């Protein structure tokens, strides 16, 4: 048994070595993050299936409690058994990929074991499938959020699975005596060492996953800082001076070899390697850039030939070219260059996609600001003055606090924040917007508020599908919901209910917002919607502004109404004439 234990240590060590090599491959790291997708699961089946076959080939042949010397088992005698790390691989496959991946890897491992010889070993096929499926089920039940099961749980599961395999050997052996003798010889070394191997394997995978999550959290933090620093320059528009400053900031944060920004015709700025020949004012001539400007799709070049620079001494060997948009029209490109193609990883691709969204929004913000100066709709300008800067900083603080705890949630909130301010931009230059667009804006706002105050507010939307075809003034529903949340419940921290109803009635669009708050003092109720009312939070002009905008747009056909409910809380109603959304 001691000799077998030493030999099993070597086999487990081989699996750990292969695991160490695996976790240092960027593609496998991405599989761990996306392991719920079909493509990732298929890849995991191939990877762990290969590991299982290797474990069979490197097994230890045993006949009558005697270890037969062999380095690579392509076949075994009919009366021989194998001590190997097959169960270790199947267990890890199930814990990582789930029941389906575990079962398929078990099928591969068991069938290959059968092909090695000894037709009486047919039971390895169902036993391996059962172990893979059962491990995957237990792993999915015991796993922590966005992670795997704990290493202690994984070790216990591995020991139990090896015991199940021993039970199959005992039941399906030629005789109970021969099966029991074999288990006495191989049972303890295989249970102990495969459990230790599973512990080590899962520890490496868990550490790798944690490192990737931490890297994404740091990346999210850097993107926030990057966005804050580039915003003032992108708001000035795409010209050489602003783009040169932006390119310098981007290179400092991303640490790529070079950054280049173009409009649809020429290079506006180039910072970093190759600046001696990638000169501003030169026309955009590479096919790579022309392709992006034509298709509007992010494009990746992984060789100097694909980059397309004609200069013989150009050090740039790879690039990500990102289209920049404003109002759904391509206005230029952002290029991230690398002098080593290996530096262009999936993390850089994700970063590029995020930057494209943020920078496009910033460019559109700049254009919207220029246009807003020409707007004569005083009501829209007045409403814009109501946007509370505290909301922005509270949202940023919430996202920053979540980065170390839940990077995925932080990224989701970052997208919601982008959607919220994009909605503000569109509302600033539009007299009316679609009902669906307004509701999306409200939900983005609520997701950020509910992240700050989990479970404090329960908001229910009841929207007739037919109502989505019509338009309303921007911020109409948002002002009502935001006003309810800020003022309706005072400091109450639970049982805060808001009900939003949007429906059609007699050729009119009806919007009702109910709450179960503390109601409105009678002296204030008579003034709301008719004049500015002093407010402890905000400027106190939001409802007055909304009522006046409705009257300006629709005259007597548009109505603003507010009352206290008999059972408590308040009710605000808007009545608008039907208008097809633009």
XYZ file of C-alpha atoms in Angstrom:
582
model
C 0.000 0.000 0.000
C 2.878 2.377 0.748
C 4.391 1.839 -2.705
C 0.974 2.436 -4.282
C 0.583 5.662 -2.305
C 3.909 6.966 -3.594
C 2.978 6.115 -7.181
C -0.462 7.742 -6.744
C 1.236 10.889 -5.448
C 3.133 11.072 -8.728
C -0.110 10.778 -10.746
C -1.891 13.380 -8.626
C 1.159 15.622 -8.966
C 0.934 15.281 -12.759
C -2.706 16.408 -12.680
C -1.804 19.380 -10.464
C 1.022 20.329 -12.816
C -1.366 20.222 -15.776
C -3.863 22.297 -13.776
C -1.195 24.892 -13.014
C -0.383 25.193 -16.708
C -4.096 25.414 -17.518
C -4.948 28.280 -15.153
C -2.209 30.397 -16.700
C -3.852 30.268 -20.127
C -6.030 33.386 -20.707
C -8.610 31.385 -22.679
C -9.202 29.036 -19.742
C -9.548 31.984 -17.346
C -12.308 33.316 -19.562
C -13.978 29.900 -19.571
C -14.140 30.036 -15.762
C -15.907 33.392 -15.917
C -18.335 32.343 -18.687
C -18.739 28.715 -17.642
C -22.555 28.833 -17.811
C -22.598 29.404 -21.582
C -22.976 26.494 -24.002
C -19.696 27.257 -25.781
C -17.770 27.362 -22.483
C -19.302 24.086 -21.293
C -18.393 22.407 -24.570
C -14.802 23.597 -24.167
C -14.726 22.348 -20.568
C -15.893 18.913 -21.751
C -12.979 18.730 -24.197
C -10.429 19.948 -21.628
C -11.480 17.688 -18.767
C -12.177 14.806 -21.138
C -8.562 15.044 -22.253
C -7.435 15.126 -18.610
C -9.534 12.009 -17.898
C -7.966 10.094 -20.779
C -4.485 11.077 -19.564
C -5.409 9.854 -16.077
C -6.362 6.460 -17.549
C -3.158 6.239 -19.592
C -1.020 7.088 -16.538
C -2.840 4.695 -14.212
C -1.137 1.996 -12.148
C -1.915 -1.563 -13.269
C -2.607 -3.984 -10.429
C -3.002 -7.768 -10.632
C -3.645 -9.856 -7.511
C -2.494 -6.988 -5.258
C 0.723 -6.736 -7.218
C 1.799 -3.532 -8.940
C 2.880 -4.162 -12.535
C 5.559 -1.789 -13.828
C 4.325 0.424 -16.687
C 4.690 4.063 -17.638
C 1.832 4.362 -20.148
C -1.158 1.997 -20.115
C -2.547 1.617 -23.609
C -4.047 -1.727 -22.663
C -4.332 -4.002 -19.640
C -4.941 -7.707 -19.083
C -8.456 -9.030 -18.553
C -7.967 -9.691 -14.845
C -6.116 -6.467 -14.001
C -7.379 -3.293 -12.270
C -6.131 0.305 -12.472
C -5.475 2.781 -9.695
C -5.644 6.274 -11.235
C -6.841 9.884 -10.902
C -9.917 9.462 -13.124
C -12.374 10.204 -10.314
C -10.396 13.348 -9.412
C -10.810 14.712 -12.952
C -14.515 13.808 -13.161
C -15.166 15.423 -9.770
C -13.436 18.660 -10.711
C -15.268 18.697 -14.069
C -18.619 18.428 -12.285
C -17.744 21.072 -9.684
C -16.614 23.522 -12.377
C -19.013 22.842 -15.250
C -22.099 21.450 -13.551
C -23.993 18.144 -13.870
C -24.046 17.977 -17.682
C -20.315 18.629 -18.067
C -19.547 16.203 -15.229
C -21.719 13.464 -16.730
C -20.240 13.820 -20.239
C -16.658 13.819 -18.918
C -17.615 10.754 -16.838
C -18.898 9.045 -19.997
C -15.632 9.811 -21.817
C -13.507 8.597 -18.897
C -15.533 5.417 -18.320
C -15.723 4.469 -21.999
C -11.983 5.010 -22.466
C -11.308 2.865 -19.387
C -13.394 0.148 -21.002
C -11.380 0.408 -24.228
C -8.152 -0.189 -22.298
C -9.213 -3.771 -21.669
C -11.046 -6.099 -19.287
C -14.613 -6.269 -20.578
C -15.757 -6.993 -17.046
C -14.948 -3.359 -16.251
C -18.116 -2.165 -18.067
C -19.445 -0.788 -14.758
C -16.896 2.060 -14.923
C -19.097 3.720 -17.563
C -22.286 4.127 -15.455
C -20.283 4.744 -12.271
C -18.270 7.549 -13.897
C -21.425 9.134 -15.363
C -23.133 8.963 -11.960
C -20.120 10.500 -10.214
C -19.925 13.372 -12.729
C -23.647 14.168 -12.595
C -23.866 13.859 -8.800
C -20.781 16.016 -8.297
C -22.173 18.686 -10.623
C -25.492 18.684 -8.755
C -23.834 19.003 -5.343
C -21.480 21.671 -6.682
C -24.368 23.785 -8.005
C -26.223 23.487 -4.702
C -23.250 24.323 -2.477
C -21.497 26.925 -4.631
C -21.061 30.482 -3.448
C -22.154 33.439 -5.538
C -20.030 33.830 -8.722
C -17.596 31.207 -7.361
C -17.148 27.493 -6.748
C -17.884 25.374 -3.711
C -15.464 25.835 -0.832
C -12.291 23.756 -0.984
C -13.371 21.882 2.162
C -16.706 20.924 0.572
C -14.898 19.945 -2.631
C -12.565 17.653 -0.663
C -15.465 15.940 1.112
C -17.357 15.515 -2.168
C -14.248 13.990 -3.796
C -13.867 11.495 -0.942
C -17.537 10.496 -1.180
C -17.310 10.078 -4.962
C -14.253 7.834 -4.623
C -16.165 5.767 -2.063
C -19.018 5.399 -4.546
C -16.489 4.130 -7.096
C -15.182 1.622 -4.542
C -18.758 0.455 -3.941
C -19.218 -0.187 -7.663
C -15.983 -2.229 -7.689
C -17.208 -4.279 -4.744
C -20.629 -4.967 -6.293
C -19.474 -5.742 -9.851
C -16.273 -7.706 -9.141
C -16.086 -11.402 -10.099
C -16.622 -12.238 -6.463
C -17.160 -10.361 -3.232
C -13.855 -11.667 -1.878
C -11.805 -10.488 -4.852
C -13.529 -7.109 -4.856
C -12.991 -6.636 -1.128
C -9.317 -7.611 -1.460
C -8.781 -5.079 -4.244
C -10.493 -2.306 -2.271
C -8.350 -3.043 0.797
C -5.289 -2.587 -1.392
C -6.258 0.535 -3.408
C -9.118 2.119 -1.441
C -7.327 4.243 1.162
C -4.583 5.615 -1.165
C -7.107 6.531 -3.883
C -9.639 8.116 -1.519
C -6.997 10.099 0.357
C -4.835 11.247 -2.553
C -7.662 11.998 -4.992
C -9.331 14.085 -2.263
C -6.097 15.987 -1.643
C -5.669 16.411 -5.379
C -9.207 17.774 -5.707
C -8.522 20.190 -2.836
C -5.387 21.482 -4.577
C -6.999 21.606 -8.034
C -10.066 23.550 -6.797
C -7.872 25.867 -4.714
C -5.958 26.844 -7.838
C -9.179 27.405 -9.812
C -10.752 29.442 -7.000
C -7.667 31.645 -6.646
C -7.606 32.185 -10.418
C -11.283 33.161 -10.430
C -10.790 35.549 -7.520
C -7.848 37.178 -9.294
C -9.940 37.686 -12.438
C -12.795 39.206 -10.406
C -10.382 41.507 -8.580
C -8.807 42.525 -11.881
C -12.260 43.426 -13.213
C -13.032 45.420 -10.062
C -9.787 47.372 -10.444
C -10.533 47.828 -14.140
C -14.000 49.189 -13.338
C -12.467 51.645 -10.886
C -9.917 52.760 -13.482
C -12.636 53.171 -16.106
C -14.586 55.432 -13.745
C -11.534 57.611 -13.153
C -10.684 57.558 -16.854
C -14.224 58.610 -17.773
C -14.142 61.440 -15.246
C -10.841 62.796 -16.609
C -11.712 62.513 -20.312
C -15.221 63.956 -20.003
C -14.216 67.661 -20.083
C -12.216 67.143 -23.291
C -14.722 64.983 -25.182
C -17.377 67.549 -24.321
C -15.372 70.032 -26.387
C -15.850 67.817 -29.460
C -13.432 65.872 -31.648
C -10.555 68.185 -32.565
C -6.773 67.878 -32.352
C -6.184 69.589 -29.013
C -8.928 67.768 -27.103
C -8.066 64.401 -28.684
C -4.358 64.774 -27.869
C -5.173 65.276 -24.185
C -7.663 62.412 -24.200
C -5.153 60.065 -25.886
C -2.533 60.876 -23.244
C -4.978 60.129 -20.421
C -6.107 56.851 -21.991
C -2.550 55.638 -22.521
C -1.630 56.476 -18.933
C -4.503 54.396 -17.542
C -4.467 51.487 -19.999
C -0.664 51.212 -20.385
C -0.989 50.205 -24.055
C 1.845 50.964 -26.496
C 0.021 53.745 -28.329
C -3.355 55.462 -28.586
C -4.712 57.042 -31.747
C -7.958 58.952 -32.292
C -9.411 59.797 -35.709
C -12.504 61.390 -37.112
C -14.025 59.940 -40.277
C -11.248 61.360 -42.482
C -7.974 61.972 -40.656
C -5.833 61.248 -37.605
C -6.552 63.778 -34.851
C -4.058 62.539 -32.232
C -1.472 59.786 -31.760
C 0.387 59.262 -28.472
C 3.020 56.594 -27.810
C 5.037 54.330 -30.100
C 4.977 55.171 -33.795
C 4.295 58.863 -33.254
C 7.103 59.688 -35.709
C 4.989 58.491 -38.635
C 1.420 58.301 -37.249
C 1.057 62.065 -37.511
C -2.104 64.158 -36.930
C -3.674 65.634 -40.052
C -2.627 62.594 -42.112
C -5.581 61.032 -43.885
C -6.952 57.740 -42.546
C -5.496 55.337 -45.076
C -5.263 51.866 -43.467
C -7.837 49.302 -44.551
C -8.340 48.409 -40.889
C -9.604 51.887 -40.033
C -11.655 52.138 -43.210
C -13.325 48.829 -42.388
C -14.318 50.025 -38.904
C -15.593 53.350 -40.222
C -17.653 51.494 -42.814
C -19.084 48.701 -40.642
C -19.213 50.337 -37.210
C -17.895 47.117 -35.654
C -15.034 46.799 -33.168
C -12.155 45.115 -35.018
C -9.017 43.392 -33.727
C -5.700 43.026 -35.576
C -3.266 40.468 -34.164
C -0.348 40.951 -36.572
C 1.579 43.777 -38.180
C 0.096 42.865 -41.550
C -3.434 43.202 -40.168
C -2.557 46.558 -38.568
C -1.734 47.742 -42.077
C 0.913 50.389 -41.352
C 3.143 50.811 -44.417
C 6.099 52.225 -42.477
C 8.895 49.570 -42.468
C 10.066 50.338 -38.906
C 6.645 50.625 -37.271
C 6.828 48.835 -33.873
C 3.058 48.313 -33.608
C 2.185 44.628 -33.963
C -1.471 44.456 -32.866
C -4.425 46.785 -32.419
C -8.024 47.158 -31.283
C -9.975 49.687 -33.365
C -13.141 50.975 -31.697
C -15.849 52.962 -33.525
C -17.092 56.134 -31.836
C -20.742 57.075 -32.268
C -22.944 60.077 -31.776
C -26.675 59.742 -32.361
C -26.080 56.346 -33.975
C -23.721 57.864 -36.541
C -20.004 56.989 -36.698
C -17.957 60.104 -35.929
C -14.484 58.566 -35.599
C -12.372 55.763 -34.150
C -10.256 55.057 -31.108
C -7.237 52.779 -31.701
C -5.374 50.919 -28.980
C -1.988 49.671 -30.270
C 0.314 46.967 -28.845
C 3.960 46.260 -29.639
C 3.481 42.664 -28.444
C 0.419 40.745 -29.762
C 0.370 38.644 -26.578
C -0.553 41.770 -24.582
C -3.872 41.946 -26.438
C -5.942 39.745 -24.111
C -9.655 39.302 -23.490
C -9.430 41.828 -20.651
C -8.229 44.482 -23.114
C -11.069 43.576 -25.483
C -13.642 44.050 -22.725
C -11.995 47.299 -21.668
C -12.129 48.558 -25.266
C -15.840 47.757 -25.550
C -16.568 49.598 -22.302
C -14.520 52.625 -23.331
C -16.311 52.763 -26.698
C -19.673 53.073 -24.932
C -18.457 55.671 -22.448
C -16.594 57.831 -24.972
C -19.478 57.754 -27.449
C -21.782 58.939 -24.671
C -19.348 61.707 -23.750
C -19.081 62.880 -27.363
C -22.862 62.893 -27.633
C -23.017 64.797 -24.369
C -20.736 67.440 -25.820
C -22.864 67.780 -28.933
C -26.019 67.894 -26.848
C -24.562 70.701 -24.766
C -23.813 72.711 -27.889
C -27.340 72.149 -29.151
C -28.895 72.904 -25.768
C -27.490 76.428 -25.957
C -29.640 76.970 -29.013
C -32.813 75.562 -27.466
C -35.602 78.034 -26.904
C -37.779 75.673 -24.896
C -37.362 77.313 -21.504
C -39.270 74.475 -19.825
C -36.706 71.895 -20.900
C -33.859 74.069 -19.636
C -35.672 74.579 -16.370
C -36.109 70.850 -15.926
C -32.439 70.223 -16.574
C -31.655 72.489 -13.645
C -33.472 69.981 -11.412
C -30.941 67.157 -11.963
C -29.467 66.679 -8.523
C -25.658 66.371 -8.587
C -25.858 64.449 -5.294
C -27.557 61.600 -7.150
C -24.535 61.232 -9.449
C -22.014 61.213 -6.613
C -24.150 58.846 -4.512
C -24.344 56.464 -7.478
C -20.577 56.607 -8.018
C -19.954 55.954 -4.316
C -22.348 52.983 -4.402
C -20.608 51.493 -7.437
C -17.185 52.022 -5.866
C -18.311 50.299 -2.661
C -19.584 47.295 -4.628
C -16.398 46.789 -6.646
C -14.608 44.697 -4.047
C -17.734 42.782 -3.008
C -19.576 42.096 -6.259
C -17.774 43.195 -9.433
C -20.591 41.953 -11.699
C -23.182 44.003 -9.798
C -20.890 47.059 -9.975
C -20.609 46.674 -13.751
C -24.395 46.334 -14.054
C -24.925 49.524 -12.051
C -22.322 51.309 -14.163
C -24.341 50.435 -17.258
C -27.528 51.620 -15.537
C -25.828 54.904 -14.645
C -24.776 55.296 -18.285
C -28.347 54.550 -19.405
C -29.721 57.061 -16.886
C -27.549 59.923 -18.058
C -28.010 58.990 -21.714
C -31.742 59.317 -21.080
C -31.116 62.751 -19.541
C -29.219 63.746 -22.674
C -32.010 62.656 -24.974
C -34.596 64.325 -22.785
C -32.644 67.577 -22.898
C -33.038 67.912 -26.668
C -36.502 66.405 -27.117
C -39.943 67.834 -26.414
C -41.521 64.396 -26.132
C -40.192 60.840 -25.904
C -41.693 57.339 -26.100
C -43.359 55.804 -23.056
C -40.988 52.810 -23.164
C -37.949 55.092 -23.218
C -39.290 56.997 -20.218
C -39.954 53.781 -18.308
C -36.431 52.504 -19.062
C -35.102 55.772 -17.642
C -37.178 55.352 -14.482
C -36.033 51.743 -14.006
C -32.382 52.753 -14.434
C -32.877 55.384 -11.720
C -34.596 52.862 -9.426
C -31.864 50.255 -9.845
C -29.308 52.781 -8.606
C -31.498 53.905 -5.700
C -32.282 50.347 -4.684
C -28.578 49.484 -4.734
C -28.052 52.247 -2.154
C -31.089 51.230 -0.080
C -31.742 47.512 -0.639
C -35.352 46.423 -0.034
C -36.402 49.893 1.123
C -38.729 50.565 -1.838
C -41.004 48.199 -3.693
C -42.089 49.679 -7.022
C -44.684 47.932 -9.193
C -45.299 48.876 -12.838
C -48.655 48.173 -14.489
C -48.329 49.235 -18.135
C -50.748 48.458 -20.945
C -48.746 47.273 -23.982
C -50.791 49.559 -26.230
C -49.615 52.595 -24.253
C -46.009 52.020 -25.359
C -46.858 53.297 -28.851
C -47.419 56.841 -27.583
C -45.281 59.704 -26.308
C -45.160 61.984 -23.302
C -42.952 64.829 -22.021
C -39.493 63.636 -20.933
C -39.078 62.969 -17.196
C -42.860 62.955 -16.627
C -42.963 59.597 -14.840
C -39.450 59.944 -13.432
C -40.299 63.212 -11.662
C -43.338 61.601 -10.026
C -41.495 58.455 -8.890
C -38.436 60.387 -7.730
C -40.610 62.877 -5.847
C -42.452 60.008 -4.131
C -39.239 58.286 -3.052
C -37.635 61.500 -1.795
C -40.615 62.986 0.015
C -43.373 60.382 0.380
C -41.910 58.135 3.048
C -39.810 60.549 5.127
C -37.302 58.357 7.013
C -39.360 55.159 6.955
C -37.085 52.211 6.041
C -39.581 49.454 5.212
C -43.006 48.762 3.697
C -42.606 51.631 1.205
C -44.871 50.743 -1.702
C -45.122 52.620 -5.021
C -47.567 51.657 -7.769
C -47.125 53.100 -11.273
C -49.958 52.623 -13.756
C -49.877 53.644 -17.431
C -52.993 52.945 -19.512
C -55.269 54.323 -22.212
C -58.716 55.690 -21.477
C -61.066 57.537 -23.833
C -58.365 58.596 -26.304
C -56.131 59.783 -23.496
C -52.864 58.531 -21.969
C -53.390 58.105 -18.220
C -50.455 57.984 -15.790
C -51.083 57.315 -12.098
C -48.512 57.034 -9.323
C -49.730 55.843 -5.911
C -47.783 55.421 -2.695
C -48.545 54.292 0.857
C -46.464 57.037 2.427
C -47.368 59.668 4.982
C -49.371 61.829 2.621
C -49.006 65.545 1.960
C -49.911 68.306 4.445
C -53.057 70.062 3.281
C -51.411 73.486 3.053
C -48.760 72.121 0.691
C -51.211 69.982 -1.274
C -53.065 73.086 -2.488
C -49.851 74.557 -3.920
C -48.156 71.564 -5.571
C -48.242 71.792 -9.344
C -49.302 75.425 -9.196
C -46.217 77.158 -7.839
C -42.729 76.482 -6.446
C -42.977 74.888 -2.987
C -40.099 74.944 -0.508
C -38.408 71.542 -0.209
C -35.987 70.030 2.302
C -34.504 67.864 -0.469
C -33.976 69.462 -3.881
C -35.089 72.799 -5.273
C -38.828 72.324 -4.801
C -39.616 73.146 -8.449
C -39.917 69.690 -10.058
C -43.698 69.229 -9.840
C -44.361 72.862 -10.738
C -42.063 72.538 -13.724
C -43.788 69.340 -14.885
C -47.268 70.845 -14.567
C -46.252 73.935 -16.562
C -44.610 71.848 -19.283
C -47.784 69.798 -19.674
C -49.849 72.948 -19.953
C -47.400 74.469 -22.479
C -47.400 71.353 -24.685
C -51.080 70.343 -24.510
C -53.024 73.285 -23.171
C -56.317 72.328 -21.508
C -56.033 68.803 -22.963
C -53.232 67.996 -20.520
C -53.986 67.751 -16.808
C -51.898 67.468 -13.632
C -53.714 66.258 -10.504
C -52.517 65.412 -6.986
C -54.406 64.251 -3.892
C -54.074 62.287 -0.647
C -55.484 58.766 -0.561
C -58.201 58.043 1.969
C -56.337 54.947 3.159
C -53.055 56.854 3.401
C -50.329 57.982 1.048
C -50.752 60.126 -2.035
C -51.851 59.848 -5.656
C -50.548 61.878 -8.604
C -52.272 61.635 -11.979
C -51.331 62.923 -15.424
C -53.825 63.034 -18.276
C -52.290 63.553 -21.720
C -53.777 63.530 -25.216
C -52.637 60.602 -27.363
C -49.637 61.378 -29.561
C -47.748 58.759 -31.578
C -44.113 58.655 -30.440
C -41.623 60.319 -32.758
